[in-house]
Coordinates of C-alpha atoms in Angstrom, one line a residue:
M6 CA 112.4 181.8 162.8
V7 CA 115.1 180.7 165.2
R8 CA 115.8 183.7 168.0
K9 CA 119.1 183.7 169.7
I10 CA 118.9 184.5 173.5
D11 CA 122.1 185.2 175.2
N12 CA 123.1 185.7 178.8
L13 CA 124.8 188.8 178.8
A14 CA 125.8 189.1 182.6
M15 CA 125.3 186.8 185.3
G16 CA 126.4 186.5 188.9
S17 CA 125.9 187.8 191.9
T18 CA 128.4 190.6 192.0
L19 CA 125.8 192.1 189.6
T20 CA 123.1 192.0 191.9
A21 CA 122.9 195.9 192.6
L22 CA 124.3 197.2 189.6
T23 CA 123.5 195.2 186.6
V24 CA 120.6 198.0 185.6
V25 CA 123.8 200.5 185.2
F26 CA 125.3 198.3 182.9
F27 CA 122.5 197.4 181.1
A28 CA 122.0 201.1 180.1
S29 CA 125.7 200.8 178.7
V30 CA 124.4 198.0 176.7
L31 CA 121.5 199.7 175.2
A32 CA 123.6 202.8 173.9
G33 CA 126.0 200.8 172.3
C34 CA 128.7 199.8 174.7
T35 CA 129.9 196.3 175.7
V36 CA 128.7 194.5 179.0
K37 CA 131.1 194.5 181.8
P38 CA 131.2 193.3 185.4
D39 CA 133.1 196.2 186.3
P40 CA 132.0 197.8 189.5
V41 CA 131.2 201.1 189.4
Q42 CA 133.1 203.5 191.8
P43 CA 131.9 206.3 193.8
N44 CA 134.4 209.2 194.3
D45 CA 135.1 210.6 197.7
T46 CA 132.3 213.3 197.4
V47 CA 129.1 211.5 196.5
G48 CA 126.8 208.8 197.8
D49 CA 126.6 205.3 196.3
F50 CA 123.4 203.2 195.2
F51 CA 120.7 202.8 197.4
S52 CA 117.9 200.4 196.4
P53 CA 118.0 201.9 192.9
Q54 CA 114.7 201.4 190.7
G55 CA 115.2 203.7 187.4
I56 CA 117.6 204.2 185.1
V57 CA 118.4 206.2 181.9
A58 CA 121.5 206.9 179.6
T59 CA 122.6 210.1 177.7
D60 CA 125.7 210.5 175.8
D61 CA 127.6 211.5 178.8
W62 CA 125.9 210.0 181.8
I63 CA 124.2 206.8 183.1
I64 CA 121.7 208.5 185.5
V65 CA 120.2 206.0 188.3
A66 CA 117.1 206.6 190.4
N67 CA 117.9 205.7 194.4
S68 CA 114.8 204.8 196.1
G69 CA 116.1 204.9 199.5
Y70 CA 114.1 201.9 200.7
H71 CA 115.3 199.5 203.2
F72 CA 114.0 197.8 206.0
E73 CA 113.5 198.4 209.8
G74 CA 112.4 195.1 211.6
S75 CA 109.5 194.1 209.5
E76 CA 108.7 197.9 208.5
Q77 CA 109.4 199.5 205.2
V78 CA 111.4 202.7 205.5
F79 CA 112.5 205.1 202.9
A80 CA 115.4 207.3 203.1
P81 CA 115.6 210.7 201.4
G82 CA 115.7 209.6 197.6
S83 CA 118.2 210.6 195.0
V84 CA 119.7 210.4 191.5
V85 CA 123.3 209.4 190.7
F86 CA 125.2 210.3 187.8
V87 CA 127.6 207.9 186.2
D88 CA 130.6 209.2 183.9
R89 CA 130.2 206.9 181.0
K90 CA 133.7 206.7 180.5
T91 CA 135.4 206.5 183.8
H92 CA 132.3 204.4 185.4
E93 CA 132.5 206.7 188.4
I94 CA 129.5 208.4 190.3
V95 CA 130.3 212.1 189.7
R96 CA 127.3 213.7 191.1
E97 CA 124.4 212.8 193.5
I98 CA 121.0 215.0 193.6
K99 CA 118.9 214.6 196.6
T100 CA 115.2 214.6 195.5
T101 CA 112.2 216.7 196.8
Q102 CA 109.9 213.6 197.5
L103 CA 110.6 210.2 199.0
N104 CA 110.8 206.9 197.1
T105 CA 112.3 208.0 193.7
Q106 CA 111.4 205.5 191.2
F107 CA 111.3 206.5 187.4
L108 CA 113.4 208.6 185.0
R109 CA 112.6 209.9 182.0
V110 CA 115.0 212.4 179.6
E111 CA 113.0 214.9 177.1
K112 CA 114.4 218.1 175.1
E113 CA 117.3 218.4 177.6
K114 CA 115.4 217.9 180.6
L115 CA 115.3 215.2 183.2
Y116 CA 112.1 214.1 184.9
I117 CA 112.4 212.2 188.2
V118 CA 109.2 210.4 189.2
N119 CA 109.3 210.3 193.4
G120 CA 106.7 208.0 194.1
G121 CA 106.1 208.6 197.6
S122 CA 106.6 206.3 200.5
T123 CA 104.1 203.4 200.9
D124 CA 103.7 200.6 203.8
F125 CA 101.7 197.6 204.3
D126 CA 98.4 197.3 206.8
D127 CA 97.5 194.2 208.8
E128 CA 96.1 192.9 206.0
G129 CA 98.6 193.2 203.3
L130 CA 97.1 196.1 201.6
A131 CA 99.9 198.4 200.7
T132 CA 99.2 202.4 201.2
V133 CA 100.6 205.7 200.5
T134 CA 102.0 207.2 203.1
S135 CA 103.7 210.2 201.8
D136 CA 103.0 212.5 198.7
G137 CA 104.7 211.9 195.7
G138 CA 106.2 214.2 192.8
I139 CA 108.1 215.1 189.5
D140 CA 111.5 216.8 189.8
I141 CA 112.5 218.4 186.8
V142 CA 116.5 218.9 186.1
D143 CA 118.2 221.2 183.6
L144 CA 120.9 218.8 181.4
S145 CA 121.6 221.8 179.0
K146 CA 124.4 223.2 180.8
G147 CA 126.6 220.1 181.4
L148 CA 126.7 218.1 185.0
P149 CA 123.5 219.6 187.0
T150 CA 124.0 220.7 190.6
G151 CA 120.2 220.5 191.5
I152 CA 116.5 220.5 191.0
E153 CA 115.2 222.9 189.0
G154 CA 112.1 222.7 189.7
N155 CA 109.1 220.1 191.2
I156 CA 105.6 219.2 191.0
V157 CA 104.0 217.9 194.0
L158 CA 101.7 214.8 193.4
P159 CA 99.6 214.6 196.6
R160 CA 98.3 211.4 198.1
N161 CA 94.6 211.1 198.7
A162 CA 94.1 211.2 202.3
D163 CA 90.7 209.5 202.5
D164 CA 91.8 206.7 200.3
A165 CA 95.5 205.4 201.3
P166 CA 95.9 203.1 198.4
I167 CA 95.9 205.9 195.6
G168 CA 99.0 207.4 194.5
A169 CA 102.3 205.9 194.4
Y170 CA 103.6 207.3 191.3
K171 CA 105.7 204.7 189.3
S172 CA 106.0 205.4 185.5
M173 CA 105.7 208.4 183.1
V174 CA 105.1 209.1 179.5
I175 CA 105.4 212.6 178.1
N176 CA 103.8 213.8 174.9
A177 CA 106.0 215.2 172.1
A178 CA 105.4 218.8 172.7
G179 CA 106.8 218.0 176.5
T180 CA 103.6 219.5 177.8
I181 CA 101.6 216.6 179.6
A182 CA 102.6 213.7 181.1
Y183 CA 100.8 210.5 181.9
L184 CA 102.0 208.4 185.2
G185 CA 101.3 205.0 186.5
S186 CA 100.1 203.6 189.7
G187 CA 102.3 201.1 192.1
T188 CA 99.5 200.4 194.1
R189 CA 96.2 200.6 191.7
G190 CA 94.7 200.4 188.2
D191 CA 95.0 204.1 187.8
V192 CA 96.7 206.6 185.5
F193 CA 97.5 210.1 186.7
K194 CA 98.0 213.2 184.5
V195 CA 100.2 216.0 185.1
D196 CA 100.8 219.3 183.1
L197 CA 104.2 219.8 182.8
K198 CA 104.1 223.3 181.3
N199 CA 102.1 224.7 184.2
K200 CA 103.6 222.4 186.6
K201 CA 100.1 221.1 188.1
A202 CA 98.3 218.0 188.4
L203 CA 95.3 217.8 186.1
R204 CA 94.3 214.4 187.3
G205 CA 95.9 213.5 190.4
A206 CA 95.2 211.2 193.3
D207 CA 91.8 213.0 194.2
D208 CA 90.7 212.5 191.0
P209 CA 92.6 209.6 189.2
I210 CA 91.9 207.8 185.8
A211 CA 91.2 204.4 187.0
V212 CA 91.9 202.9 183.5
F213 CA 91.5 199.3 185.3
K214 CA 89.2 198.5 188.0
T215 CA 90.9 197.4 191.4
A216 CA 88.6 195.9 194.0
A217 CA 88.4 196.8 197.5
G218 CA 91.1 195.5 199.6
E219 CA 93.3 194.8 196.6
N220 CA 96.4 196.4 195.3
G221 CA 97.2 196.6 191.6
L222 CA 100.4 197.9 189.3
T223 CA 100.0 199.8 186.4
V224 CA 102.6 200.9 184.1
V225 CA 102.8 203.2 181.2
R226 CA 105.0 203.5 178.3
P227 CA 105.4 205.2 174.8
W228 CA 103.6 203.7 172.1
K229 CA 103.6 205.4 168.6
D230 CA 102.0 208.7 169.1
G231 CA 100.3 207.6 172.4
V232 CA 100.5 205.9 175.6
A233 CA 100.8 201.8 176.1
I234 CA 99.2 201.0 179.5
V235 CA 99.6 197.4 181.0
N236 CA 98.2 196.4 184.2
Y237 CA 100.1 193.6 186.2
N238 CA 97.1 192.1 187.9
S239 CA 94.4 191.9 185.5
D240 CA 96.9 190.5 182.6
E241 CA 95.5 193.5 180.3
L242 CA 97.0 196.1 177.5
C243 CA 95.6 199.1 176.9
L244 CA 96.4 201.6 173.6
S245 CA 95.1 205.1 173.1
D246 CA 96.6 208.5 171.7
D247 CA 93.5 210.4 173.3
W248 CA 96.2 213.0 175.2
D249 CA 93.6 215.8 175.5
G250 CA 90.6 213.2 176.1
D251 CA 92.3 211.5 179.4
L252 CA 92.8 208.5 177.4
K253 CA 88.8 207.8 177.3
E254 CA 89.4 206.7 173.7
R255 CA 91.6 203.7 174.1
R256 CA 92.0 199.8 172.8
C257 CA 92.2 197.0 175.6
S258 CA 92.5 193.2 175.3
T259 CA 94.1 190.6 177.6
V260 CA 97.5 189.5 177.0
G261 CA 97.4 186.8 179.2
V262 CA 96.6 183.1 178.1
N263 CA 95.8 181.7 181.0
G264 CA 92.5 182.5 182.7
E265 CA 93.2 180.8 185.9
L266 CA 96.5 182.5 186.7
V267 CA 98.3 186.2 186.8
E268 CA 101.0 186.4 184.3
G269 CA 102.1 189.6 185.3
P270 CA 102.6 191.9 182.4
I271 CA 105.8 194.5 183.8
D272 CA 106.7 196.2 180.4
I273 CA 106.0 196.8 176.8
V274 CA 107.7 198.1 174.0
Q275 CA 106.9 198.6 170.3
G276 CA 108.2 196.5 167.6
E277 CA 107.5 196.9 164.0
G278 CA 104.2 198.0 162.9
A279 CA 101.3 197.0 165.2
E280 CA 104.0 194.5 167.1
A281 CA 104.1 194.6 170.9
F282 CA 106.5 192.8 172.6
V283 CA 105.1 192.3 176.4
L284 CA 107.4 191.2 179.5
M285 CA 105.6 188.7 181.8
T286 CA 107.4 188.6 185.0
I287 CA 105.1 185.6 186.5
A288 CA 104.8 183.7 183.6
N289 CA 108.6 184.1 183.0
G290 CA 108.3 184.8 179.4
L291 CA 108.2 187.6 176.4
Y292 CA 105.3 187.8 174.8
R293 CA 104.9 188.7 171.1
V294 CA 101.3 190.6 170.6
D295 CA 100.0 191.7 167.2
T296 CA 97.8 194.3 168.2
S297 CA 96.3 194.8 164.7
K298 CA 93.7 192.1 165.8
T299 CA 91.0 192.3 167.8
P300 CA 91.5 190.7 170.3
F301 CA 95.0 191.0 170.6
E302 CA 96.8 188.0 168.8
I303 CA 99.3 186.9 171.2
D304 CA 102.6 184.5 170.9
Y305 CA 103.1 183.4 174.3
Q306 CA 106.1 181.2 173.4
Y307 CA 108.2 183.8 171.8
A308 CA 111.0 183.7 174.1
K309 CA 111.3 182.4 178.1
T310 CA 113.1 184.8 180.6
G311 CA 114.7 184.2 183.8
L312 CA 112.9 184.8 187.3
A313 CA 111.4 188.2 188.0
N314 CA 112.2 189.7 184.8
N315 CA 111.5 193.6 185.6
Q316 CA 112.6 195.6 182.8
L317 CA 112.5 195.6 178.7
Q318 CA 114.4 197.7 176.0
K319 CA 114.6 197.5 172.8
R320 CA 117.7 198.6 170.6
G321 CA 118.4 197.4 166.7
D322 CA 117.5 193.6 166.4
Y323 CA 118.0 193.0 170.1
L324 CA 115.7 192.8 173.2
Y325 CA 117.1 193.1 176.5
I326 CA 115.7 192.2 179.7
I327 CA 117.1 192.3 183.4
N328 CA 116.4 189.5 185.5
S329 CA 116.3 190.7 189.6
M330 CA 116.5 186.9 190.8
D331 CA 118.6 185.2 188.4
N332 CA 120.7 188.5 188.4
N333 CA 120.6 188.1 184.7
L334 CA 121.0 190.3 181.7
Q335 CA 119.5 188.7 178.5
G336 CA 119.7 189.5 174.9
I337 CA 117.1 188.0 172.6
N338 CA 118.0 188.4 168.7
Q339 CA 114.7 189.1 167.1

């Protein structure tokens, strides 16, 4: 089968704003290089990391990350609401913790994952320097004015790399969430109903081993009725629907094809049946994975991507990929 790969948007003018129009494409709009404009009363984009689209708005998570000399510095995080008709930023809401990373909308609630600030030691190890948390915003009454509730997710004071909450999956009932770690091979479990951590930084679920003195990156995504978990450093994919058992029952397999090199899975979406599409950021490729086989069967030549791909979405017959170094949005016809 011949796959058509379209470069939908390119150019340096899209460096900071490509993610905004990426959401428009996924919701059925035309990709345009028109700049999003703030109005006179709200802010702008500030190192944006997360994005989600609703019928009325495109919502972008501002991490607030910037450099001071050689150090990482985090300004207060925020989410900005972009009107989908006018392309104006119509509301900015400050988040409770630093380093706002990820957004998810479920049942007219916006869940905002704040990772907490990080820093690098003299050996290059990323360490967590502040607590994270989940902000909750009510979307049922129109454009919101502020945060409805917050779940504090403390860092581990005795083991500095643990924490750095980055991605989130929520069960169908909207009561339990699993979060991935931006610094290790860990997954965390949160009780959304009672607003508390069940497996926090003091007791993480170590899905993937992280060697002492090293970092990891673990991303969680929806998979059928369960959770897909990819680990950037070990090129592994795990699938589980064991919501109550802390993901103890899971099927895992490599999605890498070169045992000598890290290929870097960064995102995953479900295709037809047991088919998965895994985005490999170091290998600059999109792999098609048949998860019905043991071990998983990998088509590593499915599609080539631009440099530093970092986000994957599926809508209809197309897979959409953001490439941050190529300033490129690709559409791949399955």
